[in-house]
Coordinates of C-alpha atoms in Angstrom, one line a residue:
Chain A
M367 CA 35.9 38.1 76.6
I368 CA 34.2 40.0 79.4
E369 CA 31.7 39.0 82.0
P370 CA 29.5 41.9 83.0
V371 CA 29.3 42.9 86.6
A372 CA 26.3 41.5 88.6
M373 CA 23.9 44.2 89.7
A374 CA 24.5 43.3 93.3
N375 CA 28.2 44.2 92.8
F376 CA 27.8 47.6 91.2
F377 CA 28.5 49.6 94.4
T378 CA 31.4 47.3 95.3
V379 CA 33.0 47.9 91.8
F380 CA 32.5 51.7 91.9
F381 CA 33.8 52.0 95.5
S382 CA 36.8 49.6 95.1
A383 CA 37.8 51.2 91.7
A384 CA 37.8 54.7 93.4
S385 CA 39.7 53.1 96.3
V386 CA 42.4 51.8 94.0
I387 CA 43.3 55.3 92.9
V388 CA 42.9 56.9 96.3
F389 CA 45.0 54.3 98.1
G390 CA 47.5 54.5 95.2
A391 CA 47.9 58.2 95.7
L392 CA 48.0 57.9 99.5
Y393 CA 50.7 55.3 99.2
A394 CA 52.7 57.6 96.8
L395 CA 52.1 60.6 99.1
L396 CA 53.3 58.8 102.3
F397 CA 56.2 57.2 100.5
A398 CA 57.5 60.5 99.2
Y399 CA 56.8 62.3 102.5
A400 CA 58.6 59.6 104.6
R401 CA 61.7 59.8 102.4
L402 CA 61.7 63.5 102.1
H403 CA 61.6 64.0 105.9
R404 CA 63.6 61.0 106.8
R405 CA 60.9 59.2 108.8
P406 CA 61.5 55.5 108.4
R407 CA 58.7 54.7 110.8
M408 CA 56.3 56.3 108.4
M409 CA 57.1 53.6 106.0
V410 CA 54.9 51.4 108.0
L411 CA 51.9 53.7 107.2
T412 CA 53.1 53.8 103.6
Y413 CA 52.9 50.1 103.2
A414 CA 49.7 50.0 105.1
A415 CA 48.3 52.2 102.4
Y416 CA 49.7 49.8 99.8
L417 CA 47.9 47.0 101.6
G418 CA 44.7 49.1 101.3
L419 CA 45.5 49.4 97.6
F420 CA 46.1 45.6 97.4
A421 CA 42.8 44.9 99.1
A422 CA 41.0 47.3 96.8
V423 CA 42.4 45.8 93.6
L424 CA 41.5 42.3 94.8
T425 CA 38.0 43.4 95.7
L426 CA 37.6 45.1 92.3
A427 CA 38.9 42.0 90.6
F428 CA 36.4 39.7 92.3
A429 CA 33.4 42.0 91.9
A430 CA 34.2 42.8 88.3
N431 CA 34.8 39.1 87.4
L432 CA 38.4 39.8 86.4
F433 CA 39.7 36.4 87.6
S434 CA 37.5 34.6 85.1
N435 CA 39.9 35.3 82.3
G436 CA 43.7 35.0 82.0
F437 CA 44.2 38.3 80.4
W438 CA 42.2 40.3 83.0
T439 CA 44.1 38.3 85.8
L440 CA 47.3 39.6 84.2
I441 CA 46.0 43.2 84.3
V442 CA 45.3 42.7 88.0
L443 CA 48.9 41.5 88.6
L444 CA 50.3 44.4 86.6
M445 CA 48.2 46.9 88.6
L446 CA 49.6 45.5 91.8
V447 CA 53.2 45.5 90.6
G448 CA 52.9 48.8 88.7
Y449 CA 51.5 50.8 91.7
L450 CA 54.0 49.2 94.0
L451 CA 57.0 50.2 91.9
A452 CA 55.9 53.5 90.3
P453 CA 56.6 55.7 93.4
H454 CA 60.0 54.2 93.8
A455 CA 60.9 54.8 90.2
I456 CA 59.6 58.4 90.3
W457 CA 61.5 59.1 93.5
Y458 CA 64.6 57.8 91.8
L459 CA 64.0 60.1 88.9
C460 CA 63.2 63.1 91.1
V461 CA 66.6 62.6 92.9
G462 CA 68.4 62.2 89.6
T463 CA 66.9 65.3 88.0
H464 CA 67.5 67.5 91.1
A465 CA 71.0 66.1 91.8
D466 CA 72.8 68.0 89.1
G467 CA 73.0 71.7 90.0
H468 CA 70.2 71.6 92.6
D469 CA 68.9 75.0 93.6
T470 CA 68.9 75.7 97.3
G471 CA 66.3 78.5 97.4
E472 CA 65.2 80.1 100.6
G473 CA 63.8 77.6 103.0
V474 CA 65.9 74.7 101.6
T475 CA 69.1 74.1 103.4
A476 CA 71.7 71.5 102.6
E477 CA 70.3 69.6 105.5
T478 CA 66.7 69.5 104.4
S479 CA 67.3 69.3 100.6
P480 CA 65.8 66.2 99.2
V481 CA 69.0 65.3 97.4
K482 CA 70.9 65.5 100.7
V483 CA 68.2 63.4 102.4
Y484 CA 68.5 60.8 99.7
Q485 CA 72.3 60.8 99.9
Q486 CA 72.2 60.3 103.6
R487 CA 70.0 57.3 103.4
Chain B
M1287 CA 57.4 100.1 81.7
A1288 CA 54.3 102.1 82.9
A1289 CA 53.4 102.8 86.5
L1290 CA 52.7 99.8 88.7
G1291 CA 49.1 98.7 89.0
V1292 CA 48.0 100.4 85.7
L1293 CA 46.8 98.2 82.8
D1294 CA 49.2 99.3 80.0
G1295 CA 49.9 97.5 76.7
A1296 CA 53.5 98.8 77.0
N1297 CA 54.1 96.2 79.7
L1298 CA 53.5 93.4 77.2
N1299 CA 55.5 92.1 74.2
G1300 CA 53.8 91.6 70.8
G1301 CA 52.9 88.0 71.4
Q1302 CA 51.4 88.9 74.8
K1303 CA 49.3 91.6 73.4
L1304 CA 47.8 89.1 71.0
A1305 CA 47.5 86.6 73.9
V1306 CA 45.4 89.0 75.9
K1307 CA 42.9 89.2 73.0
Y1308 CA 42.6 85.4 73.0
F1309 CA 42.2 85.4 76.8
T1310 CA 39.4 88.0 76.6
V1311 CA 37.4 85.9 74.0
A1312 CA 38.1 82.7 76.0
F1313 CA 36.7 84.3 79.2
I1314 CA 33.6 85.5 77.4
L1315 CA 33.1 82.0 75.9
F1316 CA 33.6 80.5 79.4
G1317 CA 30.6 82.7 80.5
A1318 CA 28.6 81.5 77.5
Q1319 CA 29.3 77.9 78.4
I1320 CA 28.0 78.5 81.9
L1321 CA 24.9 80.3 80.7
F1322 CA 23.9 77.6 78.2
G1323 CA 24.7 74.9 80.7
L1324 CA 22.3 76.5 83.2
L1325 CA 19.6 76.7 80.6
A1326 CA 20.1 73.1 79.6
G1327 CA 20.0 72.1 83.3
L1328 CA 16.7 74.0 83.8
Q1329 CA 15.3 72.0 80.8
Y1330 CA 16.1 68.7 82.7
L1331 CA 13.9 70.0 85.5
N1332 CA 11.2 71.5 83.3
P1333 CA 11.3 70.0 79.8
D1334 CA 8.8 72.6 78.5
F1335 CA 11.1 75.5 79.4
L1336 CA 12.1 77.3 76.1
F1337 CA 10.8 74.4 74.0
G1338 CA 10.5 75.5 70.4
V1339 CA 12.5 78.6 71.2
L1340 CA 15.8 77.3 72.4
D1341 CA 15.7 73.5 72.4
F1342 CA 17.7 71.3 74.8
S1343 CA 19.7 69.9 71.9
V1344 CA 20.9 73.4 70.9
N1345 CA 21.6 74.4 74.5
R1346 CA 23.6 71.3 75.1
M1347 CA 25.5 71.7 71.8
V1348 CA 26.4 75.3 72.5
H1349 CA 27.4 74.5 76.1
I1350 CA 29.8 71.8 75.0
N1351 CA 31.1 73.6 71.9
A1352 CA 31.8 76.7 74.0
L1353 CA 33.8 74.6 76.4
V1354 CA 36.0 73.2 73.5
V1355 CA 36.5 76.6 71.9
W1356 CA 37.2 78.6 75.1
L1357 CA 39.8 76.1 76.1
L1358 CA 41.3 76.2 72.6
F1359 CA 41.4 80.0 72.7
G1360 CA 42.9 79.8 76.2
F1361 CA 45.6 77.4 75.0
I1362 CA 46.4 79.5 71.9
G1363 CA 46.6 82.6 74.0
S1364 CA 48.8 80.9 76.6
V1365 CA 51.2 79.8 73.9
Y1366 CA 51.4 83.4 72.4
W1367 CA 51.9 84.6 76.0
L1368 CA 55.1 82.5 76.5
L1369 CA 56.3 82.5 72.9
E1370 CA 58.6 85.6 72.8
D1371 CA 59.9 84.8 76.2
E1372 CA 60.8 81.3 75.4
A1373 CA 62.2 81.9 71.9
G1374 CA 64.0 85.1 72.8
S1375 CA 62.7 86.6 69.6
P1376 CA 59.6 88.7 68.6
V1377 CA 56.7 86.6 67.1
V1378 CA 57.3 86.1 63.4
G1379 CA 54.2 87.0 61.4
I1380 CA 52.4 88.7 64.3
K1381 CA 50.3 90.8 61.8
L1382 CA 49.0 87.5 60.3
G1383 CA 48.4 86.2 63.8
N1384 CA 46.3 89.2 64.6
L1385 CA 44.3 88.9 61.4
I1386 CA 43.7 85.3 62.1
F1387 CA 42.6 86.0 65.6
W1388 CA 39.8 88.3 64.3
I1389 CA 38.8 85.8 61.6
F1390 CA 38.7 83.0 64.1
T1391 CA 36.6 85.0 66.5
L1392 CA 34.1 86.2 63.9
A1393 CA 33.8 82.6 62.6
V1394 CA 33.0 81.3 66.1
A1395 CA 30.4 84.1 66.5
A1396 CA 28.9 83.2 63.1
V1397 CA 28.7 79.5 63.9
V1398 CA 27.0 80.2 67.2
V1399 CA 24.5 82.6 65.6
V1400 CA 23.6 79.9 62.9
Y1401 CA 23.2 77.3 65.6
L1402 CA 20.7 79.6 67.4
V1403 CA 18.9 80.7 64.3
V1404 CA 18.6 77.4 62.4
Q1405 CA 17.8 74.9 65.2
I1406 CA 15.8 72.4 63.2
G1407 CA 15.5 71.3 59.6
P1408 CA 16.4 68.6 57.1
G1409 CA 20.0 67.2 57.2
E1410 CA 21.5 67.6 53.7
K1411 CA 24.8 68.1 52.2
S1412 CA 24.3 71.8 52.2
S1413 CA 23.5 71.7 56.0
I1414 CA 26.7 69.8 56.6
W1415 CA 28.6 72.6 54.9
L1416 CA 26.7 75.6 56.2
I1417 CA 24.8 74.8 59.4
N1418 CA 25.8 71.8 61.4
E1419 CA 28.0 68.8 60.7
G1420 CA 26.1 66.7 63.2
R1421 CA 29.1 65.2 65.0
E1422 CA 28.7 65.5 68.7
Y1423 CA 31.1 68.0 70.4
I1424 CA 32.5 69.1 67.0
E1425 CA 29.3 70.1 65.3
A1426 CA 30.9 73.1 63.5
P1427 CA 29.9 73.1 59.8
R1428 CA 32.4 72.1 57.2
W1429 CA 33.3 75.7 56.2
A1430 CA 34.2 76.5 59.8
D1431 CA 36.1 73.2 60.1
I1432 CA 38.3 74.3 57.2
G1433 CA 38.6 77.7 58.8
I1434 CA 39.8 76.2 62.1
V1435 CA 42.5 74.2 60.3
V1436 CA 43.7 77.4 58.5
C1437 CA 43.7 79.3 61.7
V1438 CA 45.6 76.6 63.5
L1439 CA 48.1 76.4 60.7
V1440 CA 48.8 80.1 60.9
F1441 CA 49.2 79.8 64.6
F1442 CA 51.6 76.8 64.0
F1443 CA 53.5 79.0 61.5
N1444 CA 53.9 81.8 64.1
V1445 CA 55.1 79.3 66.7
V1446 CA 57.6 77.4 64.5
A1447 CA 59.0 80.4 62.8
T1448 CA 59.5 82.3 66.1
F1449 CA 61.3 79.4 67.7
T1450 CA 63.3 78.8 64.5
K1451 CA 64.4 82.5 64.3
G1452 CA 65.1 82.6 68.1
R1453 CA 66.0 79.4 70.0
Y1454 CA 64.4 76.1 70.7
T1455 CA 64.0 75.4 74.4
G1456 CA 62.8 72.0 75.7
I1457 CA 59.4 73.5 76.2
G1458 CA 59.4 75.0 72.7
G1459 CA 60.4 71.6 71.1
V1460 CA 57.7 69.7 72.8
L1461 CA 55.2 72.4 72.0
V1462 CA 56.0 72.4 68.3
L1463 CA 55.7 68.6 68.0
D1464 CA 52.4 68.7 70.0
L1465 CA 51.0 71.3 67.7
V1466 CA 51.7 69.1 64.7
A1467 CA 49.5 66.4 66.3
L1468 CA 46.9 68.9 67.4
A1469 CA 46.4 70.2 63.9
G1470 CA 46.7 66.8 62.3
L1471 CA 44.3 64.9 64.5
Y1472 CA 41.5 67.4 63.8
L1473 CA 41.5 66.2 60.2
A1474 CA 40.3 62.8 61.4
G1475 CA 36.9 64.4 62.3
M1476 CA 36.4 66.2 59.0
F1477 CA 35.4 63.6 56.4
Y1478 CA 32.0 62.1 55.9
T1479 CA 31.1 58.4 55.9
P1480 CA 27.7 56.9 56.1
N1481 CA 28.9 54.0 58.3
I1482 CA 28.2 55.1 61.9
S1483 CA 30.9 52.7 63.4
V1484 CA 33.5 54.0 61.0
D1485 CA 32.5 57.6 61.7
Q1486 CA 32.7 57.0 65.4
F1487 CA 36.1 55.3 65.1
W1488 CA 37.7 58.4 63.6
W1489 CA 35.6 60.8 65.6
W1490 CA 37.2 59.5 68.7
W1491 CA 40.6 60.3 67.3
V1492 CA 39.7 64.0 67.6
I1493 CA 37.8 63.7 70.9
H1494 CA 40.0 61.3 72.8
L1495 CA 43.4 62.0 71.3
W1496 CA 43.0 65.7 71.4
V1497 CA 42.0 65.6 75.0
E1498 CA 44.0 62.8 76.5
A1499 CA 47.1 63.2 74.4
T1500 CA 47.7 66.6 72.7
W1501 CA 45.9 68.8 75.3
E1502 CA 47.6 67.0 78.2
V1503 CA 51.0 67.6 76.6
M1504 CA 50.0 71.2 75.9
V1505 CA 49.0 71.7 79.5
G1506 CA 52.4 70.1 80.5
C1507 CA 54.2 72.7 78.5
L1508 CA 52.1 75.6 80.0
M1509 CA 52.5 74.2 83.5
A1510 CA 56.3 73.9 83.0
Y1511 CA 56.5 77.6 82.0
A1512 CA 54.2 78.7 84.9
L1513 CA 56.4 76.8 87.4
I1514 CA 59.5 78.5 86.1
K1515 CA 57.9 81.9 86.3
T1516 CA 56.0 81.6 89.6
L1517 CA 58.1 79.2 91.7
G1518 CA 61.5 79.9 90.2
V1519 CA 62.0 76.2 89.5
R1520 CA 65.1 75.5 87.5
R1521 CA 64.5 75.1 83.8
K1522 CA 66.6 72.0 83.5
I1523 CA 64.5 70.2 86.1
V1524 CA 61.2 71.3 84.7
E1525 CA 62.1 70.3 81.1
T1526 CA 63.4 66.9 82.2
W1527 CA 60.1 66.3 83.9
L1528 CA 58.2 67.5 80.9
Y1529 CA 59.9 64.8 78.8
I1530 CA 59.1 62.1 81.5
E1531 CA 55.5 63.3 81.7
V1532 CA 55.1 63.3 77.9
A1533 CA 56.4 59.7 77.8
L1534 CA 54.1 58.6 80.5
M1535 CA 51.1 60.5 79.0
F1536 CA 51.6 59.1 75.5
G1537 CA 52.5 55.7 76.8
S1538 CA 49.2 55.2 78.5
G1539 CA 47.0 57.9 76.8
I1540 CA 47.2 57.0 73.1
L1541 CA 45.9 53.5 73.4
G1542 CA 43.7 54.5 76.3
L1543 CA 41.6 55.4 73.3
G1544 CA 40.4 51.8 73.5
H1545 CA 38.0 52.5 76.3
H1546 CA 35.9 54.6 73.9
Y1547 CA 35.8 51.8 71.4
F1548 CA 33.9 49.4 73.7
W1549 CA 30.4 49.8 72.3
I1550 CA 30.6 51.3 68.8
G1551 CA 30.9 48.2 66.7
T1552 CA 34.6 47.8 66.8
P1553 CA 36.3 44.3 67.2
E1554 CA 36.4 42.7 70.6
Y1555 CA 40.2 43.1 71.0
W1556 CA 39.5 46.7 71.9
F1557 CA 38.2 45.5 75.2
T1558 CA 41.7 44.1 75.8
I1559 CA 43.5 47.2 74.7
G1560 CA 41.1 49.6 76.4
G1561 CA 41.1 47.7 79.6
F1562 CA 44.9 47.4 79.8
F1563 CA 45.7 51.0 79.1
S1564 CA 42.9 52.4 81.2
A1565 CA 44.4 50.5 84.1
L1566 CA 47.7 52.2 83.3
E1567 CA 46.4 55.7 82.8
P1568 CA 46.3 56.6 86.5
I1569 CA 50.0 55.8 87.0
P1570 CA 51.2 59.2 85.7
L1571 CA 48.9 60.8 88.2
V1572 CA 50.4 58.7 91.0
A1573 CA 53.8 59.8 89.7
M1574 CA 52.7 63.4 89.9
V1575 CA 51.9 63.0 93.6
V1576 CA 55.5 61.9 94.4
H1577 CA 57.0 64.7 92.3
A1578 CA 54.7 67.3 93.9
V1579 CA 55.7 66.3 97.4
F1580 CA 59.4 66.2 96.4
D1581 CA 59.2 69.7 94.8
S1582 CA 57.3 71.2 97.7
G1583 CA 60.1 70.1 99.9
A1584 CA 62.6 71.8 97.6
H1585 CA 60.8 75.1 97.2
K1586 CA 58.6 75.5 100.3
M1587 CA 55.9 76.9 98.0
K1588 CA 57.7 80.3 97.9
N1589 CA 56.2 82.0 94.8
N1590 CA 55.5 85.4 93.2
N1591 CA 51.9 84.9 92.3
H1592 CA 49.5 83.4 94.8
P1593 CA 46.5 83.1 92.5
V1594 CA 48.6 81.2 89.9
L1595 CA 50.0 78.9 92.5
G1596 CA 46.4 78.4 93.9
W1597 CA 45.0 77.5 90.5
T1598 CA 48.1 75.3 89.7
I1599 CA 47.4 73.3 92.9
A1600 CA 43.8 73.1 92.0
H1601 CA 44.9 71.7 88.6
A1602 CA 46.9 68.9 90.2
F1603 CA 44.0 67.9 92.5
G1604 CA 41.3 68.3 89.8
N1605 CA 43.3 66.3 87.3
F1606 CA 43.8 63.5 89.9
F1607 CA 40.2 63.3 91.0
G1608 CA 38.5 64.2 87.7
A1609 CA 40.5 62.1 85.3
G1610 CA 41.9 59.5 87.8
V1611 CA 39.3 58.6 90.4
W1612 CA 36.2 59.5 88.4
G1613 CA 37.6 57.9 85.3
F1614 CA 38.7 54.6 86.8
M1615 CA 35.5 54.1 88.7
H1616 CA 33.7 53.3 85.5
T1617 CA 36.3 52.6 82.8
L1618 CA 36.6 48.8 82.9
P1619 CA 34.3 47.3 80.2
Q1620 CA 32.7 45.0 82.7
I1621 CA 31.0 48.0 84.4
N1622 CA 31.2 50.5 81.6
L1623 CA 28.6 48.5 79.9
F1624 CA 26.1 49.9 82.4
T1625 CA 27.4 53.4 82.9
H1626 CA 28.4 54.6 79.4
G1627 CA 26.2 57.4 78.2
T1628 CA 24.4 57.9 81.6
Q1629 CA 25.0 60.8 83.9
W1630 CA 28.2 59.1 85.0
T1631 CA 29.8 60.4 81.8
P1632 CA 29.1 64.1 82.4
S1633 CA 30.0 63.7 86.1
H1634 CA 33.5 62.5 85.0
G1635 CA 33.6 64.9 82.1
H1636 CA 32.8 68.0 84.1
L1637 CA 35.4 67.3 86.9
A1638 CA 38.1 66.2 84.5
F1639 CA 37.8 69.1 82.0
F1640 CA 37.5 71.7 84.8
G1641 CA 40.3 70.1 86.9
A1642 CA 42.7 69.3 84.1
Y1643 CA 42.2 72.2 81.7
A1644 CA 40.1 75.1 82.9
T1645 CA 42.3 75.5 86.0
I1646 CA 45.5 76.0 84.0
V1647 CA 44.0 78.5 81.6
I1648 CA 42.6 80.5 84.6
A1649 CA 46.2 80.4 86.1
F1650 CA 47.4 82.0 82.8
F1651 CA 44.8 84.7 83.1
Y1652 CA 46.3 85.7 86.4
L1653 CA 49.8 85.4 85.0
A1654 CA 48.7 87.8 82.3
M1655 CA 47.1 90.3 84.6
Q1656 CA 50.2 90.5 86.8
K1657 CA 52.4 91.5 83.8
W1658 CA 49.8 93.7 82.2
R1659 CA 49.7 95.8 85.4
G1660 CA 53.5 96.2 85.2
N1661 CA 54.6 93.1 87.1
V1662 CA 52.9 94.0 90.3
W1663 CA 53.1 92.2 93.7
M1664 CA 50.7 89.3 93.8
S1665 CA 52.1 87.4 96.8
G1666 CA 51.0 87.7 100.5
N1667 CA 48.9 90.5 101.9
M1668 CA 47.6 91.6 98.5
A1669 CA 44.8 94.1 98.5
G1670 CA 41.4 92.4 97.9
D1671 CA 42.9 89.0 97.8
W1672 CA 39.7 87.5 99.2
K1673 CA 38.2 87.8 95.7
W1674 CA 40.5 85.3 94.0
K1675 CA 40.3 82.9 97.0
W1676 CA 36.5 83.1 97.1
S1677 CA 36.1 82.7 93.3
L1678 CA 38.4 79.7 93.5
A1679 CA 36.3 78.3 96.4
L1680 CA 32.9 79.0 94.7
L1681 CA 33.9 77.6 91.4
H1682 CA 35.1 74.4 93.1
I1683 CA 32.2 74.1 95.5
G1684 CA 29.9 74.6 92.5
M1685 CA 31.8 72.1 90.4
I1686 CA 32.0 69.4 93.1
G1687 CA 28.3 69.8 93.9
M1688 CA 27.3 69.4 90.2
V1689 CA 29.6 66.4 89.8
M1690 CA 28.0 64.7 92.9
G1691 CA 24.5 65.5 91.7
M1692 CA 25.2 63.9 88.3
L1693 CA 26.9 60.9 90.1
V1694 CA 23.8 60.1 92.1
A1695 CA 21.6 60.4 88.9
G1696 CA 24.0 58.3 86.9
Y1697 CA 24.3 55.6 89.6
Q1698 CA 20.5 55.3 89.6
Q1699 CA 20.4 55.2 85.7
S1700 CA 23.0 52.4 85.6
F1701 CA 20.7 50.3 87.8
I1702 CA 17.3 51.1 86.4
E1703 CA 17.8 52.1 82.8
R1704 CA 20.6 49.7 82.1
A1705 CA 20.7 46.7 84.4
I1706 CA 17.0 46.2 85.2
E1707 CA 15.3 47.5 82.1
G1708 CA 18.1 46.5 79.6
S1709 CA 18.6 49.9 77.9
T1710 CA 15.1 50.0 76.5
W1711 CA 13.2 53.2 75.8
M1712 CA 10.9 52.4 78.7
G1713 CA 13.9 51.9 80.9
Y1714 CA 15.3 55.3 79.8
F1715 CA 12.1 57.1 80.7
T1716 CA 11.6 55.2 84.0
A1717 CA 15.1 56.1 85.1
Q1718 CA 14.5 59.8 84.1
A1719 CA 11.4 59.9 86.3
H1720 CA 13.0 58.3 89.3
P1721 CA 13.3 60.6 92.4
W1722 CA 17.1 60.0 92.7
F1723 CA 17.6 61.2 89.1
L1724 CA 15.4 64.3 89.7
Q1725 CA 17.1 65.1 93.0
G1726 CA 20.4 64.8 91.3
M1727 CA 19.3 67.2 88.6
W1728 CA 18.1 69.7 91.2
W1729 CA 21.4 69.6 93.0
R1730 CA 23.2 70.0 89.7
Q1731 CA 21.2 73.1 89.0
I1732 CA 21.6 74.6 92.4
F1733 CA 25.4 74.1 92.3
G1734 CA 25.4 75.4 88.8
W1735 CA 24.3 78.8 90.2
V1736 CA 27.0 78.6 92.8
F1737 CA 29.5 78.0 89.9
A1738 CA 28.1 80.9 88.0
A1739 CA 28.6 83.1 91.1
G1740 CA 32.2 82.0 91.2
Y1741 CA 32.6 83.0 87.5
V1742 CA 31.2 86.5 88.2
L1743 CA 33.6 87.0 91.1
L1744 CA 36.4 85.7 89.0
A1745 CA 35.6 88.3 86.3
W1746 CA 35.5 91.1 89.0
D1747 CA 38.8 89.9 90.4
L1748 CA 40.6 89.7 87.0
L1749 CA 39.5 93.2 86.2
T1750 CA 40.7 94.6 89.6
I1751 CA 43.5 92.5 90.9
G1752 CA 46.7 94.5 91.4
K1753 CA 44.9 97.7 90.7
R1754 CA 45.9 99.5 93.9
E1755 CA 49.1 97.6 94.3
T1756 CA 52.3 99.7 94.5
R1757 CA 54.8 97.0 95.3
P1758 CA 56.8 95.2 92.5
I1759 CA 56.7 91.5 91.9
A1760 CA 58.4 89.4 94.6
V1761 CA 61.9 88.3 93.8
L1762 CA 62.5 84.5 93.7
H1763 CA 65.5 82.5 94.4
G1764 CA 66.6 80.0 91.8
D1765 CA 66.9 80.3 88.1
A1766 CA 63.7 81.8 86.7
S1767 CA 65.4 83.4 83.8
P1768 CA 64.6 82.7 80.1
A1769 CA 66.3 79.8 78.4
T1770 CA 69.9 79.8 77.6
A1771 CA 70.6 79.7 73.9

């Protein structure tokens, strides 16, 4: 069911697994920031971060022998799709939850409010 | 309301007076956890230190038990803190709650004294009942186990009866359901079986499901309340997100239990379940990043309590790195085979527990101090605000240093003890004598002292913050009012 990691690949596994989470967060951060501040050019950086995540997942998969089994290959695919779509889904939920009776506290004008930004897109 | 800046019980409601007692004991136990951790760390460097007087096994046990109990006291205190506010009604059965607090505290003290007095001896049925149950992390003897369940049931009664008499908010509803699971799951760690695999199977229900399900949800409720109070976030938004978080947490967290079932004699399909849900577990953390950026855009971080906001941000980062990055680095079974039970585990455990739980309880300590001193100003230009900033910094520098020291030691152990020597006794001792391991333990000890310095500063700050303040709490925009009925 599982093929243990070769000793030569230990560092690669640790580093690539940490990179999966860090690139995943960077992708989510850049995605949300680009949409919040209406900076479409930043989306290039956002998807560059996703490419980093993609590379990290593939590196982890090769080093941890995940492609040697159909189930673990499926997990790799789910990770790639899940991390790609999760920020989109959460942004959608953010907009939905703030849309009804959004508070415009000090510092948030109608122009800069995330709901307004989303509606203008 | 008493004068601003003066500690006065008149500033608090009944539940909050009880909460302050729980916070006090929690803070003392936090100190005990650090003290016994430092002693255990010294014994790694000098195994003869206190040998036969205060053995490593006892130090380690008290260190970890103190962690569990101080967080539990912190959580219970936090719930009592918000209870009347949320329910819009005085705590039902507050006298019983007070009585149980004293019984609980005396029982904890008695258990620790017995741990320290009876360190070695035969393991018999009587020792299971009176001295030590022998289950790692939940070693409390059977009488104390039963006592804990009774105390939690009284606490549960206080919470349910108060919400029922007053009103159920979204936070209240989630909290009540979570407490059912919190009390129920503890029972899984209370029965005796001679089969170690079966024992471990149920034991993880307490350890994993408490920590990665019920505690996470509890923290979600506390965080929701803290955000309403300090940032003025609308209740409707916070509660909607609480539901989403609970769904994500339970969706990935419950069967994430599988990653603890890899090497305890359970069937192989747990590799599949554990691997799958472990890969999913970081997704709520990624979701949290998107939501945090969105909310910072909406509120510009305007708040009425800087220390609470500081510790809340520390919670978000700590949870992400401790649970997410440090967890996923070694959670897949293909690599966990080599890391499980080495210093990798405490490296992950220290950062995850501190980041996900200690931070939010400390945030509640500050919330309590603000109201206890008559809702004083705790925003910008606060007198002596260097103390909370430096205690936060020292506690984090100390924690990160300890975590990195253990990471280096664990990395070396996974090579020498596990991969090269094949988990033999000789491999164990060879790895323990390796310079990388020893250097890691030295760094852990040095940063442990830094962490202890942060604790002392935190104590000083909590005792003095807002003392000379004459300004009232900052007014927030948005709806920070209690729930609507």
